Short mmCIF file of C-alpha atoms in Angstrom, two decimals:
data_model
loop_
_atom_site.label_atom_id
_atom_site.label_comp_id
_atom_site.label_asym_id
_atom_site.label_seq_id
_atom_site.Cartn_x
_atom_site.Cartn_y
_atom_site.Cartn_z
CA UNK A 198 72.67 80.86 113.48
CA UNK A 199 75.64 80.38 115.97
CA UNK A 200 78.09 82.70 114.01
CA UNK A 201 76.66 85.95 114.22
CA UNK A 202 75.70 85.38 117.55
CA UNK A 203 79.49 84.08 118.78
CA UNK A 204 80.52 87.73 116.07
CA UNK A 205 78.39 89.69 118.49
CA UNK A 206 80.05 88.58 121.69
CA UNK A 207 83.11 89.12 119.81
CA UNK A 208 82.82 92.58 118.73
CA UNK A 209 81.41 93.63 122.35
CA UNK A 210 84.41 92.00 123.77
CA UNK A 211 86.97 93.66 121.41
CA UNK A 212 84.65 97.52 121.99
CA UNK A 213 85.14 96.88 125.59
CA UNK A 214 89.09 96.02 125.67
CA UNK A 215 89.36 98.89 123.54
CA UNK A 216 87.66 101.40 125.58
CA UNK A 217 89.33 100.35 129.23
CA UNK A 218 92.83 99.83 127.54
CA UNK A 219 93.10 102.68 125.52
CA UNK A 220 92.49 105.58 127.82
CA UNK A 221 94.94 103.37 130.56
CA UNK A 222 97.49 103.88 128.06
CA UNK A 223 96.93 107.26 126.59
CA UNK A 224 97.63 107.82 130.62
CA UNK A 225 100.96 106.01 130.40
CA UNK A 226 102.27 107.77 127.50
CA UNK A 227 101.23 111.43 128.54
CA UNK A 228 104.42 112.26 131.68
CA UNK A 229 102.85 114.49 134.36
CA UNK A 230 105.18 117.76 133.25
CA UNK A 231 105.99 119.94 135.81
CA UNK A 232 104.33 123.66 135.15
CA UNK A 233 107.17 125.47 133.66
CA UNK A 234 108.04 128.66 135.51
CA UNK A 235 106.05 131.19 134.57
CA UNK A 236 108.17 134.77 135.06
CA UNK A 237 111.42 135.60 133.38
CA UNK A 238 113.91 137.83 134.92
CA UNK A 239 115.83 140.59 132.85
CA UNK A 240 117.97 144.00 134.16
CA UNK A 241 116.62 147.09 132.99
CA UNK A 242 120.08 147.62 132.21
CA UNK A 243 120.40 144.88 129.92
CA UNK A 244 118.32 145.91 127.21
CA UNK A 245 119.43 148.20 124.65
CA UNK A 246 118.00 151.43 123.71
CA UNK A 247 115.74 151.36 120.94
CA UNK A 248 117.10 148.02 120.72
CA UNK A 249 115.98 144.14 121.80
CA UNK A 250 117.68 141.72 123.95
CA UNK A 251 116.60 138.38 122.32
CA UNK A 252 116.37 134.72 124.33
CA UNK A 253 116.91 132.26 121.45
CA UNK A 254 116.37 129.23 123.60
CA UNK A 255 113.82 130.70 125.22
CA UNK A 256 111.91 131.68 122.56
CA UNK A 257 111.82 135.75 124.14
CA UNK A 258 112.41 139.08 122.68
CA UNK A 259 112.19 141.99 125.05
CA UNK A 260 112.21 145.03 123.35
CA UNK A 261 112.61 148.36 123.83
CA UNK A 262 110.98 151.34 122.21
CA UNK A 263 111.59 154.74 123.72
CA UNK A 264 110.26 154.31 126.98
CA UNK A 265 107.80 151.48 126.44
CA UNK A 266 109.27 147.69 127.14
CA UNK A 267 107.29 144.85 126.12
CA UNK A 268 107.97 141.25 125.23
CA UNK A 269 107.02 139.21 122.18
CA UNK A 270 107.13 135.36 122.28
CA UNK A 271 109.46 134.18 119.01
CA UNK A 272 107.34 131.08 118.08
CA UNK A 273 105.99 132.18 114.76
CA UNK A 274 102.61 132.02 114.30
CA UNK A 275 101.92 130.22 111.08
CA UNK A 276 103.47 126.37 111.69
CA UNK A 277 105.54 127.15 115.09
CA UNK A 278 109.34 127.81 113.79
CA UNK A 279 111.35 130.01 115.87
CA UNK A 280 111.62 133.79 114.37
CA UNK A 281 114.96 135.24 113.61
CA UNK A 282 115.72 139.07 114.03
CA UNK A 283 116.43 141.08 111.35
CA UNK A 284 117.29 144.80 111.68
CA UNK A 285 113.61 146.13 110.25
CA UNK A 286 111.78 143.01 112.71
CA UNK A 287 111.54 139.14 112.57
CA UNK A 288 111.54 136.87 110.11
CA UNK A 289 110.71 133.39 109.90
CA UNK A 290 112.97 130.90 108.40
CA UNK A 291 110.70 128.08 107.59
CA UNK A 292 108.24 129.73 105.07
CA UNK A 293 109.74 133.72 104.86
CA UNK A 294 107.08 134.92 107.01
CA UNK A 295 107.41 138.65 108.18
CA UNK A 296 107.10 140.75 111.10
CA UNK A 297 107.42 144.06 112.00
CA UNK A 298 109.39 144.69 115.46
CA UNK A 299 106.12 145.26 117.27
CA UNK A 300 105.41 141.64 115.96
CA UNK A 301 102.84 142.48 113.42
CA UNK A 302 102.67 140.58 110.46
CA UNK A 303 103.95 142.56 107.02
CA UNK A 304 104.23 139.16 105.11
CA UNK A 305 102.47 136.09 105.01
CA UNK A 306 102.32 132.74 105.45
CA UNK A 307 101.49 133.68 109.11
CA UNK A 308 98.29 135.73 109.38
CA UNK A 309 98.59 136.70 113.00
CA UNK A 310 100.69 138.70 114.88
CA UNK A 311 103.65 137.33 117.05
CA UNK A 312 102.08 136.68 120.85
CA UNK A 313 102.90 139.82 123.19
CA UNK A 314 103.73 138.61 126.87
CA UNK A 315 102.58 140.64 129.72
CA UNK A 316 105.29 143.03 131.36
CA UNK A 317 105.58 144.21 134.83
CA UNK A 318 108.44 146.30 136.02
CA UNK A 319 110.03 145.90 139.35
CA UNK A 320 112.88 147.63 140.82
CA UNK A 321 115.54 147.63 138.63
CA UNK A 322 114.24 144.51 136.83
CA UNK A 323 111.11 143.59 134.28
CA UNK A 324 109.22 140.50 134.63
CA UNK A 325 108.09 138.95 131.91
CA UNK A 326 105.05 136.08 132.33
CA UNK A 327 106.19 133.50 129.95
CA UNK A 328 102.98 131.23 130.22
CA UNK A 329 100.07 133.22 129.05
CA UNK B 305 86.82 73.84 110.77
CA UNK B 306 90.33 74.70 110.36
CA UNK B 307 92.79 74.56 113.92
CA UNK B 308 95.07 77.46 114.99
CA UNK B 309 98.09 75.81 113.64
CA UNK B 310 95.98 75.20 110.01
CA UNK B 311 95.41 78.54 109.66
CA UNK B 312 98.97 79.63 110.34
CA UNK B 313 100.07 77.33 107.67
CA UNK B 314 97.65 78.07 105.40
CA UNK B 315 98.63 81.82 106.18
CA UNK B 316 102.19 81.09 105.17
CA UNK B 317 101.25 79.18 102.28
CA UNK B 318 99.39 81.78 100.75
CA UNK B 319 102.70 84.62 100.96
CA UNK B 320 104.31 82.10 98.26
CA UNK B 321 102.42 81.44 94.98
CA UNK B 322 102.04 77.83 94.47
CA UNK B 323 101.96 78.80 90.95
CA UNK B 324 101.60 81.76 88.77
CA UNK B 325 99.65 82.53 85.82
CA UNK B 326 102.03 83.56 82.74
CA UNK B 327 99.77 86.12 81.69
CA UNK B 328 99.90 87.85 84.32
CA UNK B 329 103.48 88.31 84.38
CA UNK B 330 103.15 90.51 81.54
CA UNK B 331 104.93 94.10 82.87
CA UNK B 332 102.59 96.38 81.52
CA UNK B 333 99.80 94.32 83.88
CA UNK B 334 100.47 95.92 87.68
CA UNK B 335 104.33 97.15 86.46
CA UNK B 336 105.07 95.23 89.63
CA UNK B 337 105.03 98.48 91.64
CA UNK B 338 103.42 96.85 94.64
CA UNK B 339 106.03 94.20 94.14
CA UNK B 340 109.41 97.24 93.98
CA UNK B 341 107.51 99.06 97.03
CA UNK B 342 108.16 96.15 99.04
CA UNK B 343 111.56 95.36 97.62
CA UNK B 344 112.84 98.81 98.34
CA UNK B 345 111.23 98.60 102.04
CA UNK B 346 113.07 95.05 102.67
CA UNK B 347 116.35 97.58 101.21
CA UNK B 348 115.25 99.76 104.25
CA UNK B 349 115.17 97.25 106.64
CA UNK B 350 118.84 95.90 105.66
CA UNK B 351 120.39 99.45 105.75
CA UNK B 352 118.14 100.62 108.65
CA UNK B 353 119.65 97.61 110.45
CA UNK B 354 123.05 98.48 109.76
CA UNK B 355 121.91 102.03 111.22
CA UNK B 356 121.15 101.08 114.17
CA UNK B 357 124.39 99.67 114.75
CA UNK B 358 125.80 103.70 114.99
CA UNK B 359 122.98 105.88 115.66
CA UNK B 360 122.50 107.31 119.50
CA UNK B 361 118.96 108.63 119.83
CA UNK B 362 120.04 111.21 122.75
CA UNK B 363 119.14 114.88 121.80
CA UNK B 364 122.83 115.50 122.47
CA UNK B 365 124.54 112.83 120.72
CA UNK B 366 122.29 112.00 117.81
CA UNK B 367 123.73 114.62 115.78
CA UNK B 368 127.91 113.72 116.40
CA UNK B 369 126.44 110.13 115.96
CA UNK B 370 125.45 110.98 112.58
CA UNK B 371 128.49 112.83 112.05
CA UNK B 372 130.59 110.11 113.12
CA UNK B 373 128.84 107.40 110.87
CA UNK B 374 129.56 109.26 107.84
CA UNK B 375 133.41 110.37 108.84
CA UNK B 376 134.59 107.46 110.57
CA UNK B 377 132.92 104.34 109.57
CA UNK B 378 133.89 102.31 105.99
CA UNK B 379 130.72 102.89 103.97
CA UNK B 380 128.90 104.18 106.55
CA UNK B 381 128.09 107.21 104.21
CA UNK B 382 127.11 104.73 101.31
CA UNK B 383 124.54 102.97 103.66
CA UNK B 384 123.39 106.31 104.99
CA UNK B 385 122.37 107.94 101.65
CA UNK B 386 120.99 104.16 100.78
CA UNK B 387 118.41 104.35 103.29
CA UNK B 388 117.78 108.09 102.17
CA UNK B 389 117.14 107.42 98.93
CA UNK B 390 115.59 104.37 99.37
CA UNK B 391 112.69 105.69 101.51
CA UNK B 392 112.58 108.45 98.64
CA UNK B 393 111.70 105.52 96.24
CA UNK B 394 109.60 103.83 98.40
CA UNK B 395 106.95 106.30 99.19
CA UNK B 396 107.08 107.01 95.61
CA UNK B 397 106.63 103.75 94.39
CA UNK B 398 103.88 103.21 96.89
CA UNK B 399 102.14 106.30 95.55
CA UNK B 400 102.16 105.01 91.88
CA UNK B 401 101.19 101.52 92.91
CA UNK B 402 98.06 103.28 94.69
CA UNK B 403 97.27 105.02 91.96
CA UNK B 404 97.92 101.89 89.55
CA UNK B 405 95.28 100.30 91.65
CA UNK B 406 92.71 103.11 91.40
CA UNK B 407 93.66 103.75 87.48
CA UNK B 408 92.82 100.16 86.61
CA UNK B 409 89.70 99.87 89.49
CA UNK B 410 91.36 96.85 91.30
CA UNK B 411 89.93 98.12 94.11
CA UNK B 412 86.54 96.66 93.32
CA UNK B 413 84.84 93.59 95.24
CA UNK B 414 86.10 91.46 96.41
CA UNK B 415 89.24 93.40 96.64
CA UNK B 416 87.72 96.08 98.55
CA UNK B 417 89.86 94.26 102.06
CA UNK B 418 93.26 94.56 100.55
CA UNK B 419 92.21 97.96 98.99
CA UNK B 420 92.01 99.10 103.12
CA UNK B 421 94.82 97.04 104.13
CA UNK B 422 96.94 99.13 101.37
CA UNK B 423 95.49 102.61 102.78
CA UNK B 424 96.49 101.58 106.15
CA UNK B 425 100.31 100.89 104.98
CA UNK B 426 100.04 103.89 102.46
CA UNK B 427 99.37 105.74 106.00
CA UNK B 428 101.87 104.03 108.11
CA UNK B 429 104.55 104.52 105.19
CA UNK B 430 104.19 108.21 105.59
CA UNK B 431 104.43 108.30 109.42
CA UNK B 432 107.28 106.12 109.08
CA UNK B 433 109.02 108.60 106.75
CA UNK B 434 108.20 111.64 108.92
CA UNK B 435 109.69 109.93 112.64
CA UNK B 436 112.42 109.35 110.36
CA UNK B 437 112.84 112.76 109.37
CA UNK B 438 113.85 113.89 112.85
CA UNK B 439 116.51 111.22 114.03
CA UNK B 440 119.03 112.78 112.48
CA UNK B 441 118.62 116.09 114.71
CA UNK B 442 119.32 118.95 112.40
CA UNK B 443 118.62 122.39 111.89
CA UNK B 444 115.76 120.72 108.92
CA UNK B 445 115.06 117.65 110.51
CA UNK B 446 113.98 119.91 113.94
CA UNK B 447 111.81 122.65 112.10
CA UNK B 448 110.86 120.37 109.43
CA UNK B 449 109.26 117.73 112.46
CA UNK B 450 108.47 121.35 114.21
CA UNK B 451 105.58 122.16 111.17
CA UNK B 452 104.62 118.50 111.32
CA UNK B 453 103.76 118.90 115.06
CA UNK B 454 102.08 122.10 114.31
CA UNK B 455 100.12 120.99 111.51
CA UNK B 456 99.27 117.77 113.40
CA UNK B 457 97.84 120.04 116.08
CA UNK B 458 94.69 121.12 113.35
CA UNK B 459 93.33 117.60 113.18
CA UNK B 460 91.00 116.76 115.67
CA UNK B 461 92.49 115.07 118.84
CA UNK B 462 95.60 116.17 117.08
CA UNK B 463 96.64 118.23 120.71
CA UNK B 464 96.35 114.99 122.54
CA UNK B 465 98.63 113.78 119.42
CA UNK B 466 101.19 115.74 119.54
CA UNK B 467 101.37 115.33 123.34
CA UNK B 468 101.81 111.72 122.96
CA UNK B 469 104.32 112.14 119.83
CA UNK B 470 106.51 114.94 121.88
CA UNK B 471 105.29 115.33 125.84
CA UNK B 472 108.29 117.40 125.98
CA UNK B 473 108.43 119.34 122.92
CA UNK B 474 109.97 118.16 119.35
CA UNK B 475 113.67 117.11 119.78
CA UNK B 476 113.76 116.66 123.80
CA UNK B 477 114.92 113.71 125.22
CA UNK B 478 111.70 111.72 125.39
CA UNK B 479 110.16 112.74 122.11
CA UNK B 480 113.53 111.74 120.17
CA UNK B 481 113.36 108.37 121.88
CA UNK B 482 109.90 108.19 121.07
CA UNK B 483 110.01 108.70 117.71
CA UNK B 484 113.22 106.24 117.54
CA UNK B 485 111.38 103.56 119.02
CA UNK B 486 108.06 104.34 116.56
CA UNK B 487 110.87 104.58 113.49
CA UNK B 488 112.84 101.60 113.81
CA UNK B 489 110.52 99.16 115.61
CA UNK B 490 106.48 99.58 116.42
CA UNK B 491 105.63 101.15 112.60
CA UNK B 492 107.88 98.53 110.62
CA UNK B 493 106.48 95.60 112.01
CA UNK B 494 103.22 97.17 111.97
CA UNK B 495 103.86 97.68 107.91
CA UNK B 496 105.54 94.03 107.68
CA UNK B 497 102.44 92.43 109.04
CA UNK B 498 99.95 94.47 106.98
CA UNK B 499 102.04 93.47 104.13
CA UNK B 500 101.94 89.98 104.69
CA UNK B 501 98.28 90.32 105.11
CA UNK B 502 98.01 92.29 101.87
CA UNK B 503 99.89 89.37 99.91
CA UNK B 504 97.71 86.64 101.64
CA UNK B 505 94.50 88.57 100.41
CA UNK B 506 96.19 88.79 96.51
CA UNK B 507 96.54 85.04 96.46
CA UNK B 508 92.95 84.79 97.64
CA UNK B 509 91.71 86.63 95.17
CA UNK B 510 93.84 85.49 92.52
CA UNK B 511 91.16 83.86 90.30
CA UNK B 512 89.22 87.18 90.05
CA UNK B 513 90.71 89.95 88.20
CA UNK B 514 88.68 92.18 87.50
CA UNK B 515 90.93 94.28 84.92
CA UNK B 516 92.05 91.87 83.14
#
């Protein structure tokens, strides 16, 4: 009769440990990370007409169509590779996905559209908000 | 009741056979795949050894590190492509000894403890192969550890995962180091004491076979 009891006590134990020790290191392992900074400087000038101005280590194409600017984020959307430009869009190098230049998907593996970033102009300057 | 030290002993006296059945040394019984899994991991811990001796894991100098290793060290290319392939045949001949096992229903009482204890190192095998994949900090090992992280993301708690694996994204400083110290010390040992464990539980059991 004594060994289930002392199997009890021992499982209690061991759910216990677990429960305080786990989340204390789950802490410990996960860094506080500074908030990256949020808004990306480029010249008006900079950008091409009818053209993009691409941030490879950035993961940021601004692009420039007629008069409209906007931004797309390069991460591709299927399995998170980084998007390289092509003269008719993006394509992804991991799987062959493919986008159009407004970011729109023409072939799969992805099956959504690259992420647009919000815009603002300033001045001389457009903002872009990298963190969404 | 048997004393700490007893059980230890009786722990290391069951890795050994005392003696072994000639019957079931016949090929065609298991084709010793368990037995070539293990001898092809003990290959990866000689050559992974000799690895360490070279590698840098710094996001900057892992690369050149592996450049230098196969350029300017005697054989350092041989040992290289050794542990390559040798990680190659082990997951493989892990996979065929799993399904060996399930082909031939040695999973069955009272084997169904061993039959876990071989998931979990079937498991551990495969995360051991994929930290591996990124050490050497190229264009595939990046993108290649890039899907992982992505795919990762889909399981549940897989975020919280991923921001344990790579706090600071896949191939940063700490994520590199991370999956360095997961590669060459925390999942070996973890898969050398399971597999001691394993061979303990095969001695154990060694009067019932259940396919025989």
């Amino acid at each position: 009769m004594e060994k289930p009891h002392k199997g009890r006590r021992k499982l209690i134990k061991t759910l216990v440990l677990g429960m305080v020790s786990l989340p204390v290191l789950g802490k410990f392992l996960i860094p506080r990370t500074q908030p990256k900074k949020g808004i990306f400087r480029v010249k008006k000038t900079d950008i091409p007409g009818n053209g993009a101005l691409i941030f490879g280590e950035k993961k940021i194409a601004v692009i420039q169509d007629g008069r409209n600017v906007y931004a797309l984020n390069l991460t591709c959307t299927h399995l998170g590779c980084t998007v390289n430009t092509t003269p008719k869009g993006f394509a992804c190098p991991c799987h062959g996905s493919v986008f159009t230049p407004r970011g729109d998907v023409v072939k799969g593996p992805a099956d959504r559209s690259l992420k647009q970033l919000s815009v603002e102009e300033q001045g001389n300057d457009i903002l872009i908000m990298t963190t969404t | 009741m048997q004393n700490e030290t007893g059980l230890f002993n009786a722990f290391i006296g069951h890795l050994f056979p005392r003696m072994v059945r000639r019957e079931n040394l016949r090929i065609t019984y298991t084709f010793c795949l368990g037995g070539l899994a293990f001898t092809t991991f003990m290959v990866l811990i000689a050559s992974g050894l000799l690895l360490l001796f070279y590698y840098q894991p710094s996001s900057e100098h892992a690369f050149e590190s592996i450049l230098f290793l196969e350029s300017s060290v005697p054989g350092g290319l041989f040992v290289r492509s050794i542990h390559r392939l040798a990680s190659n045949a082990f997951l493989l001949l892990i996979f065929l000894h799993t399904l060996r096992v399930i082909l031939t229903g040695a999973y069955r009482k009272p084997r169904e403890l061993n039959w876990v204890v071989g998931f979990f190192i079937l498991c551990l095998s495969l995360f051991e192969a994929y930290t591996g994949y990124l050490l050497p900090m190229d264009q595939l090992a990046l993108w290649a550890t890039q899907t992982g992280m992505e795919l990762i993301k889909t399981l549940p708690a897989g975020e919280a995962v991923v921001k344990i694996l790579a706090p600071d994204g896949v191939g940063q400083p700490i994520s590199l180091l991370r999956f360095y110290v997961l590669h060459a010390v925390i999942i070996p040992v973890a898969v050398l004491l399971l597999s001691f464990l394993h061979f303990y539980r095969i001695r154990q059991n060694k009067e019932v076979l259940p396919y025989l």
